[in-house]
Short mmCIF file of C-alpha atoms in Angstrom, two decimals:
data_model
loop_
_atom_site.label_atom_id
_atom_site.label_comp_id
_atom_site.label_asym_id
_atom_site.label_seq_id
_atom_site.Cartn_x
_atom_site.Cartn_y
_atom_site.Cartn_z
CA MET A 1490 -30.27 10.71 3.49
CA GLY A 1491 -28.55 8.48 6.03
CA SER A 1492 -25.89 9.35 8.54
CA THR A 1493 -22.89 7.44 9.79
CA ASN A 1494 -20.27 7.66 12.51
CA LYS A 1495 -16.88 6.19 13.31
CA SER A 1496 -18.31 3.30 15.32
CA SER A 1497 -20.69 2.24 12.53
CA TYR A 1498 -17.83 0.51 10.68
CA ALA A 1499 -17.19 -3.06 11.77
CA ARG A 1500 -13.85 -3.15 9.94
CA ILE A 1501 -11.17 -0.45 9.77
CA ALA A 1502 -8.78 -1.40 6.98
CA MET A 1503 -5.56 0.06 5.64
CA ALA A 1504 -4.32 -0.55 2.11
CA CYS A 1505 -0.60 0.22 1.69
CA GLN A 1506 0.46 0.88 -1.90
CA GLY A 1507 3.85 0.07 -3.37
CA GLY A 1508 6.49 2.69 -4.08
CA GLY A 1509 9.86 1.63 -2.68
CA SER A 1510 11.44 4.03 -0.22
CA LEU A 1511 8.44 6.36 -0.54
CA GLY A 1512 6.75 3.86 1.79
CA ALA A 1513 8.04 5.80 4.80
CA TYR A 1514 4.95 7.97 4.13
CA HIS A 1515 2.91 5.11 5.63
CA ILE A 1516 4.50 5.69 9.05
CA GLY A 1517 2.99 9.15 9.50
CA ALA A 1518 -0.33 8.12 7.98
CA LEU A 1519 -0.69 5.32 10.51
CA ARG A 1520 0.29 7.59 13.40
CA ALA A 1521 -2.45 10.09 12.49
CA MET A 1522 -5.02 7.33 12.04
CA GLN A 1523 -4.36 5.77 15.42
CA GLU A 1524 -4.30 9.13 17.20
CA ALA A 1525 -7.77 9.77 15.80
CA GLY A 1526 -9.05 6.39 16.96
CA TYR A 1527 -8.90 4.64 13.58
CA THR A 1528 -6.78 1.61 14.48
CA PRO A 1529 -6.71 -0.75 11.49
CA ASP A 1530 -7.59 -4.39 12.13
CA THR A 1531 -7.17 -5.54 8.51
CA ILE A 1532 -4.02 -4.44 6.73
CA ALA A 1533 -3.15 -5.17 3.10
CA GLY A 1534 0.00 -4.34 1.21
CA ILE A 1535 1.86 -4.69 -2.05
CA SER A 1536 5.60 -4.26 -2.58
CA ILE A 1537 7.01 -1.88 0.08
CA GLY A 1538 3.42 -1.68 1.32
CA ALA A 1539 3.68 -5.39 2.16
CA PHE A 1540 6.57 -4.61 4.52
CA THR A 1541 4.52 -1.85 6.15
CA ALA A 1542 1.44 -4.07 6.37
CA SER A 1543 3.35 -6.93 7.99
CA LEU A 1544 4.81 -4.64 10.65
CA ILE A 1545 1.41 -3.13 11.40
CA ALA A 1546 -0.42 -6.48 11.50
CA GLY A 1547 2.46 -8.13 13.36
CA ASN A 1548 2.59 -5.77 16.33
CA ALA A 1549 0.24 -4.53 19.04
CA PRO A 1550 -1.34 -1.17 18.13
CA GLN A 1551 0.61 0.79 20.76
CA ASN A 1552 3.93 -0.49 19.34
CA ARG A 1553 3.27 -0.19 15.61
CA VAL A 1554 4.57 3.31 14.87
CA ALA A 1555 7.74 2.82 16.92
CA LYS A 1556 8.41 -0.52 15.21
CA LEU A 1557 7.96 1.04 11.77
CA GLU A 1558 10.33 3.88 12.64
CA LYS A 1559 12.94 1.43 13.92
CA PHE A 1560 12.55 -0.80 10.85
CA TRP A 1561 13.17 2.09 8.47
CA ASP A 1562 16.12 3.26 10.53
CA THR A 1563 17.56 -0.27 10.38
CA ILE A 1564 17.43 -0.49 6.57
CA SER A 1565 18.98 2.94 5.87
CA TRP A 1566 22.60 4.07 5.87
CA PRO A 1567 23.83 6.70 8.31
CA ASP A 1568 23.02 10.10 6.84
CA ILE A 1569 25.52 12.76 5.95
CA PRO A 1570 25.86 15.49 8.61
CA PRO A 1571 22.79 17.73 8.32
CA VAL A 1572 23.30 21.14 6.83
CA PRO A 1573 20.77 23.83 7.88
CA ASN A 1574 18.75 25.91 5.44
CA LEU A 1575 19.23 23.69 2.38
CA THR A 1576 17.52 24.87 -0.80
CA ASP A 1577 15.35 22.49 -2.79
CA GLU A 1578 18.15 22.10 -5.35
CA MET A 1579 20.64 21.20 -2.62
CA LYS A 1580 18.18 18.66 -1.20
CA LYS A 1581 17.75 17.16 -4.68
CA PHE A 1582 21.53 16.80 -4.98
CA HIS A 1583 21.67 15.12 -1.57
CA ASN A 1584 18.84 12.74 -2.50
CA THR A 1585 20.46 11.88 -5.84
CA LEU A 1586 23.65 10.89 -4.04
CA ALA A 1587 21.67 8.84 -1.52
CA SER A 1588 19.87 6.90 -4.26
CA LEU A 1589 23.19 6.30 -6.04
CA GLN A 1590 24.58 4.92 -2.78
CA GLY A 1591 21.71 2.44 -2.64
CA PHE A 1592 22.18 1.36 -6.26
CA LEU A 1593 25.90 0.73 -5.69
CA PHE A 1594 25.96 -0.71 -2.19
CA GLY A 1595 22.38 -1.79 -1.47
CA GLN A 1596 20.69 -1.07 1.85
CA PRO A 1597 21.74 -2.49 5.24
CA ASN A 1598 19.66 -5.40 6.54
CA PHE A 1599 17.67 -5.33 3.29
CA PHE A 1600 19.56 -6.04 0.06
CA SER A 1601 23.11 -6.12 -1.28
CA PRO A 1602 24.52 -6.19 -4.84
CA ARG A 1603 25.48 -9.54 -6.30
CA PHE A 1604 29.03 -10.30 -7.33
CA PRO A 1605 29.60 -11.68 -9.85
CA ILE A 1606 26.76 -9.99 -11.73
CA PRO A 1607 23.71 -12.11 -12.73
CA GLN A 1608 24.97 -12.61 -16.29
CA MET A 1609 27.93 -14.54 -14.85
CA GLN A 1610 25.88 -16.72 -12.48
CA PRO A 1611 24.66 -20.29 -13.19
CA LYS A 1612 21.49 -20.15 -15.28
CA GLY A 1613 18.25 -20.93 -13.47
CA THR A 1614 19.44 -19.78 -10.04
CA ALA A 1615 18.11 -16.83 -8.03
CA ALA A 1616 21.50 -15.19 -8.49
CA SER A 1617 21.15 -15.34 -12.29
CA THR A 1618 17.77 -13.59 -12.29
CA SER A 1619 18.35 -10.64 -9.96
CA TYR A 1620 20.89 -7.91 -9.33
CA TYR A 1621 20.54 -7.90 -5.55
CA ASP A 1622 20.53 -10.49 -2.78
CA THR A 1623 17.63 -10.01 -0.31
CA SER A 1624 18.46 -12.84 2.11
CA LYS A 1625 19.17 -10.33 4.93
CA LEU A 1626 15.59 -9.11 4.71
CA LYS A 1627 14.21 -12.37 6.11
CA GLU A 1628 16.15 -11.90 9.34
CA THR A 1629 15.03 -8.27 9.55
CA LEU A 1630 11.36 -9.18 9.13
CA LEU A 1631 11.61 -11.89 11.77
CA GLN A 1632 13.11 -9.29 14.11
CA PHE A 1633 10.25 -6.81 13.68
CA VAL A 1634 7.16 -8.91 12.89
CA ASP A 1635 5.35 -11.35 15.18
CA PHE A 1636 4.18 -13.85 12.57
CA ASP A 1637 2.82 -16.20 15.24
CA GLY A 1638 0.62 -13.36 16.48
CA ILE A 1639 -0.65 -12.73 12.95
CA ASN A 1640 -1.36 -16.38 12.20
CA SER A 1641 -3.10 -16.97 15.53
CA GLY A 1642 -5.46 -14.07 14.86
CA LYS A 1643 -4.38 -12.31 18.05
CA LEU A 1644 -2.96 -9.32 16.15
CA GLY A 1645 -4.00 -7.83 12.81
CA ARG A 1646 -5.25 -9.62 9.69
CA LEU A 1647 -2.58 -9.46 6.99
CA ILE A 1648 -3.32 -9.56 3.25
CA LEU A 1649 -0.45 -9.48 0.73
CA GLY A 1650 -0.70 -8.99 -3.04
CA VAL A 1651 1.73 -10.95 -5.25
CA THR A 1652 2.10 -11.70 -8.95
CA ARG A 1653 2.11 -15.40 -9.88
CA VAL A 1654 4.74 -15.52 -12.60
CA LYS A 1655 3.44 -18.53 -14.55
CA ASP A 1656 0.17 -16.84 -15.49
CA GLY A 1657 0.63 -13.17 -14.47
CA GLN A 1658 -2.31 -13.26 -12.07
CA LEU A 1659 -2.59 -11.02 -9.02
CA VAL A 1660 -2.93 -13.36 -6.04
CA PHE A 1661 -3.56 -12.51 -2.38
CA PHE A 1662 -2.05 -14.28 0.61
CA ASP A 1663 -4.52 -13.85 3.49
CA SER A 1664 -3.58 -14.72 7.08
CA ALA A 1665 -7.24 -15.60 7.73
CA LYS A 1666 -6.93 -18.40 5.18
CA MET A 1667 -3.32 -19.55 5.36
CA LYS A 1668 -0.17 -19.41 7.46
CA ILE A 1669 1.99 -16.44 6.49
CA GLY A 1670 5.74 -16.10 7.03
CA PRO A 1671 8.52 -13.73 5.97
CA GLU A 1672 8.80 -15.42 2.56
CA HIS A 1673 5.25 -14.31 1.70
CA VAL A 1674 6.10 -10.70 2.57
CA MET A 1675 9.32 -10.91 0.55
CA ALA A 1676 7.41 -12.34 -2.42
CA SER A 1677 5.16 -9.28 -2.48
CA GLY A 1678 8.27 -7.07 -2.63
CA SER A 1679 10.26 -9.14 -5.15
CA MET A 1680 10.40 -6.59 -7.96
CA PRO A 1681 12.44 -7.87 -10.92
CA PRO A 1682 15.11 -7.53 -12.14
CA GLY A 1683 16.40 -6.03 -8.90
CA PHE A 1684 15.15 -8.65 -6.45
CA PRO A 1685 14.79 -12.43 -6.87
CA GLY A 1686 11.35 -14.01 -6.96
CA MET A 1687 10.19 -16.29 -4.16
CA VAL A 1688 9.08 -19.89 -4.69
CA ILE A 1689 6.15 -20.78 -2.42
CA ASP A 1690 4.39 -24.15 -2.65
CA GLY A 1691 6.01 -24.78 -6.02
CA ASP A 1692 5.04 -21.49 -7.68
CA LEU A 1693 7.31 -18.53 -8.41
CA TYR A 1694 6.02 -15.14 -7.26
CA TRP A 1695 7.13 -11.61 -8.07
CA ASP A 1696 6.21 -8.20 -6.67
CA GLY A 1697 2.45 -7.63 -6.70
CA GLY A 1698 3.13 -4.31 -8.43
CA CYS A 1699 3.91 -6.21 -11.63
CA ALA A 1700 0.16 -6.78 -11.93
CA SER A 1701 -1.37 -4.03 -9.77
CA ASN A 1702 0.02 -1.54 -7.28
CA THR A 1703 -3.08 -1.55 -5.11
CA PRO A 1704 -4.04 -4.28 -2.60
CA LEU A 1705 -7.56 -2.85 -2.32
CA GLU A 1706 -9.23 -5.88 -3.89
CA GLY A 1707 -7.80 -8.16 -1.22
CA ILE A 1708 -9.69 -6.16 1.40
CA PHE A 1709 -12.79 -5.82 -0.76
CA ASP A 1710 -13.08 -9.61 -1.18
CA ALA A 1711 -12.28 -10.41 2.47
CA ASP A 1712 -14.91 -12.41 4.32
CA PRO A 1713 -17.03 -11.86 6.27
CA LYS A 1714 -18.65 -9.00 4.40
CA VAL A 1715 -19.09 -6.20 6.95
CA ASP A 1716 -19.31 -2.41 6.91
CA THR A 1717 -15.76 -1.33 6.09
CA LEU A 1718 -13.85 1.96 6.09
CA CYS A 1719 -10.66 1.49 4.11
CA PHE A 1720 -7.79 3.99 4.22
CA MET A 1721 -5.90 3.57 0.98
CA VAL A 1722 -2.47 5.21 1.36
CA ASP A 1723 -1.05 5.89 -2.10
CA LEU A 1724 2.55 6.88 -2.78
CA PHE A 1725 1.96 8.36 -6.24
CA ALA A 1726 -0.29 11.38 -6.80
CA ALA A 1727 -1.68 12.90 -9.97
CA ASN A 1728 -1.27 16.42 -8.61
CA GLY A 1729 -1.99 18.49 -11.72
CA LYS A 1730 1.57 19.80 -11.99
CA GLU A 1731 3.21 19.90 -15.42
CA PRO A 1732 6.91 18.90 -15.65
CA GLN A 1733 9.45 21.68 -16.20
CA ASP A 1734 12.61 19.64 -16.85
CA MET A 1735 13.69 16.08 -17.64
CA ASP A 1736 13.88 15.06 -13.98
CA GLU A 1737 10.28 16.10 -13.51
CA VAL A 1738 9.29 14.31 -16.74
CA THR A 1739 10.74 11.05 -15.38
CA LEU A 1740 9.02 11.45 -12.03
CA LYS A 1741 5.72 12.46 -13.63
CA LEU A 1742 5.83 9.40 -15.91
CA LYS A 1743 6.11 7.11 -12.86
CA GLU A 1744 3.22 8.90 -11.18
CA LEU A 1745 0.98 8.61 -14.24
CA GLN A 1746 1.78 4.94 -14.77
CA PHE A 1747 0.66 4.11 -11.25
CA THR A 1748 -2.16 6.61 -10.70
CA SER A 1749 -4.07 5.74 -13.89
CA ARG A 1750 -4.24 2.05 -12.94
CA THR A 1751 -5.09 2.88 -9.33
CA ALA A 1752 -7.94 5.21 -10.31
CA HIS A 1753 -9.37 2.58 -12.65
CA HIS A 1754 -9.14 -0.07 -9.92
CA ILE A 1755 -10.86 2.06 -7.28
CA ASN A 1756 -13.66 3.11 -9.62
CA HIS A 1757 -14.24 -0.49 -10.70
CA LEU A 1758 -14.63 -1.73 -7.12
CA ASN A 1759 -16.80 1.27 -6.22
CA LYS A 1760 -19.24 0.58 -9.07
CA ARG A 1761 -19.19 -3.16 -8.39
CA HIS A 1762 -20.10 -2.64 -4.73
CA ASN A 1763 -22.83 -0.12 -5.46
CA LEU A 1764 -24.30 -2.52 -8.02
CA SER A 1765 -24.44 -5.24 -5.37
CA LYS A 1766 -26.20 -2.78 -3.04
CA TYR A 1767 -28.82 -1.93 -5.70
CA LEU A 1768 -29.38 -5.62 -6.40
CA LYS A 1769 -29.91 -6.25 -2.69
CA HIS A 1770 -32.64 -3.61 -2.68
CA LEU A 1771 -34.31 -5.20 -5.70
CA THR A 1772 -34.08 -8.81 -4.53
CA ASP A 1773 -35.54 -7.91 -1.14
CA ALA A 1774 -38.63 -6.63 -2.97
CA LEU A 1775 -39.14 -9.80 -5.03
CA PRO A 1776 -42.18 -11.98 -4.39
CA ALA A 1777 -41.43 -15.31 -2.72
CA ASP A 1778 -41.94 -17.41 -5.86
CA LEU A 1779 -39.34 -15.39 -7.80
CA LYS A 1780 -36.80 -15.61 -4.98
CA ASN A 1781 -36.68 -19.38 -5.54
CA ASP A 1782 -35.80 -18.97 -9.21
CA PRO A 1783 -32.25 -20.39 -9.80
CA ILE A 1784 -31.03 -17.24 -11.55
CA MET A 1785 -32.48 -15.03 -8.86
CA LYS A 1786 -30.66 -17.11 -6.25
CA GLU A 1787 -27.39 -16.40 -8.06
CA ILE A 1788 -28.20 -12.69 -8.05
CA GLN A 1789 -29.01 -12.83 -4.33
CA ASP A 1790 -25.59 -14.39 -3.69
CA PHE A 1791 -23.97 -11.40 -5.42
CA ALA A 1792 -26.16 -8.84 -3.66
CA ASN A 1793 -24.60 -7.09 -0.66
CA ASP A 1794 -26.07 -4.62 1.81
CA THR A 1795 -22.83 -3.51 3.50
CA LYS A 1796 -20.87 -0.26 3.23
CA PHE A 1797 -17.38 -0.19 1.71
CA ASP A 1798 -16.10 3.38 1.93
CA ILE A 1799 -12.65 4.33 0.66
CA VAL A 1800 -10.44 7.16 1.89
CA HIS A 1801 -7.86 7.51 -0.88
CA ILE A 1802 -4.98 9.71 0.25
CA ALA A 1803 -2.02 10.23 -2.09
CA TYR A 1804 1.46 11.61 -1.40
CA ASP A 1805 1.84 15.01 -3.04
CA LYS A 1806 5.62 15.10 -3.24
CA PRO A 1807 7.74 18.15 -2.39
CA ASN A 1808 9.85 19.70 -5.14
CA TYR A 1809 13.07 18.11 -3.92
CA GLU A 1810 11.99 14.51 -4.53
CA VAL A 1811 14.13 13.07 -7.35
CA PRO A 1812 13.13 10.74 -10.23
CA SER A 1813 14.69 7.85 -8.29
CA SER A 1814 12.83 8.83 -5.10
CA ASP A 1815 11.41 5.32 -4.81
CA CYS A 1816 15.00 4.05 -4.47
CA GLU A 1817 16.25 6.80 -2.15
CA PHE A 1818 16.52 5.67 1.48
CA SER A 1819 18.29 8.54 3.22
CA LYS A 1820 17.26 8.99 6.84
CA THR A 1821 16.44 12.63 6.12
CA SER A 1822 13.99 11.69 3.37
CA ILE A 1823 12.47 8.91 5.44
CA LYS A 1824 11.69 11.39 8.24
CA ASP A 1825 10.35 13.94 5.75
CA ARG A 1826 8.03 11.43 4.11
CA ALA A 1827 6.74 10.20 7.47
CA SER A 1828 6.07 13.82 8.42
CA TYR A 1829 4.13 14.44 5.20
CA GLY A 1830 2.15 11.25 5.76
CA TYR A 1831 1.16 12.49 9.20
CA GLN A 1832 0.23 15.99 7.99
CA HIS A 1833 -1.81 14.74 5.04
CA MET A 1834 -3.68 12.03 6.93
CA LYS A 1835 -4.36 14.39 9.85
CA ALA A 1836 -5.89 16.93 7.44
CA ALA A 1837 -8.10 14.23 5.93
CA LEU A 1838 -9.21 13.07 9.38
CA GLU A 1839 -10.03 16.62 10.45
CA HIS A 1840 -12.23 16.92 7.36
CA SER A 1841 -13.76 13.39 7.72
CA PRO A 1842 -16.30 13.59 4.85
CA TRP A 1843 -17.19 9.93 5.43
CA LEU A 1844 -18.86 10.91 8.72
CA LYS A 1845 -21.23 13.32 7.00
CA ASP A 1846 -24.70 12.44 5.71
CA ARG A 1847 -24.73 10.00 2.84
CA LYS A 1848 -27.30 8.52 0.47
CA ALA A 1849 -28.81 5.46 2.11
CA HIS A 1850 -28.95 3.49 -1.15
CA VAL A 1851 -25.22 3.88 -1.86
CA GLY A 1852 -22.95 1.10 -0.64
CA SER A 1853 -19.59 2.67 -1.41
CA THR A 1854 -18.19 6.18 -1.51
CA ILE A 1855 -14.70 7.35 -2.50
CA HIS A 1856 -13.13 10.29 -0.68
CA LYS A 1857 -10.10 11.47 -2.64
CA PHE A 1858 -7.28 13.52 -1.11
CA VAL A 1859 -4.05 14.64 -2.76
CA GLY A 1860 -1.77 15.76 0.03
CA ALA A 1861 -3.88 17.75 2.46
CA LYS A 1862 -6.43 18.77 -0.19
CA HIS A 1863 -9.84 17.11 -0.35
CA LEU A 1864 -10.57 16.80 -4.07
CA SER A 1865 -13.86 14.92 -4.12
CA SER A 1866 -16.34 12.53 -2.53
CA SER A 1867 -18.32 10.36 -4.88
#
């Protein structure tokens, strides 16, 4: 058995999943991480997670949480006067109205409905292929994100997942390899048919969630290969609850659609990394004459002796979240989600199974949490 500690990881990464307005959960998760000394240096995001990732990477660590809170406050409408002691049903009614407000009027400093509607716009234009105009978002991102700091390498490393429309491939924009601006962040959050795609270097890009809702692979493939602890903050949890009405059916369907793909993705990368660790052990034991064999050289290139541990923490939603919760931006819900993110991440950090003894021959472990519950380490 081998042991590890916090300082044994050369890279602390954060993978921010997509999920619309549920992304406020990331605020609390980051706060808990940084309080515990886990300040991410590599941040990846898809969809709303791309907005979170850009704000984290584009600000000094001591300013990140405050900037995130201000960003979310800037893109949400003033809330209705708070009423004390609301029941879950009353909260659901409030949240339904808030999501309807967003559908009808958009969100300030983020997106606004098009008029005339897309079907009445000139064919081939951005206005003809989306229901909302997101031009205000560019100004908002420039206000909150220091892109020069990201691109100079002085702040965090930013990795954004996007879908290349012409071939449907998941592509990653990496600030360590290219200059990133607000248009790259917007591309990652360009979910059709609501938002227009972004043309970058001649190619049209849509929301990375069209191909995959997890940016984990962007971190996994990042060079150099070093011991990495990756906090993967997921906005959809398979929590074992069975739906009791049509609202819960709709919400559960969204959760299942995202969680099944996410679980498959994590398990694939976990097995791939452990295979590379086993191959490293085998190739190190080869006699010198075999190490020069062309095929063996290819195997040695694939072999990897680093750790890549994943802390997968998923938002176990309260009963008052509505089916359109990913489109519900009320200030009350934003604060609630941030609070849950803090509680859940703090519980995971207090448990910290990744700091316990581990098998020396294993290169990657997955520590799964749903809400504050530790489900497994494998």
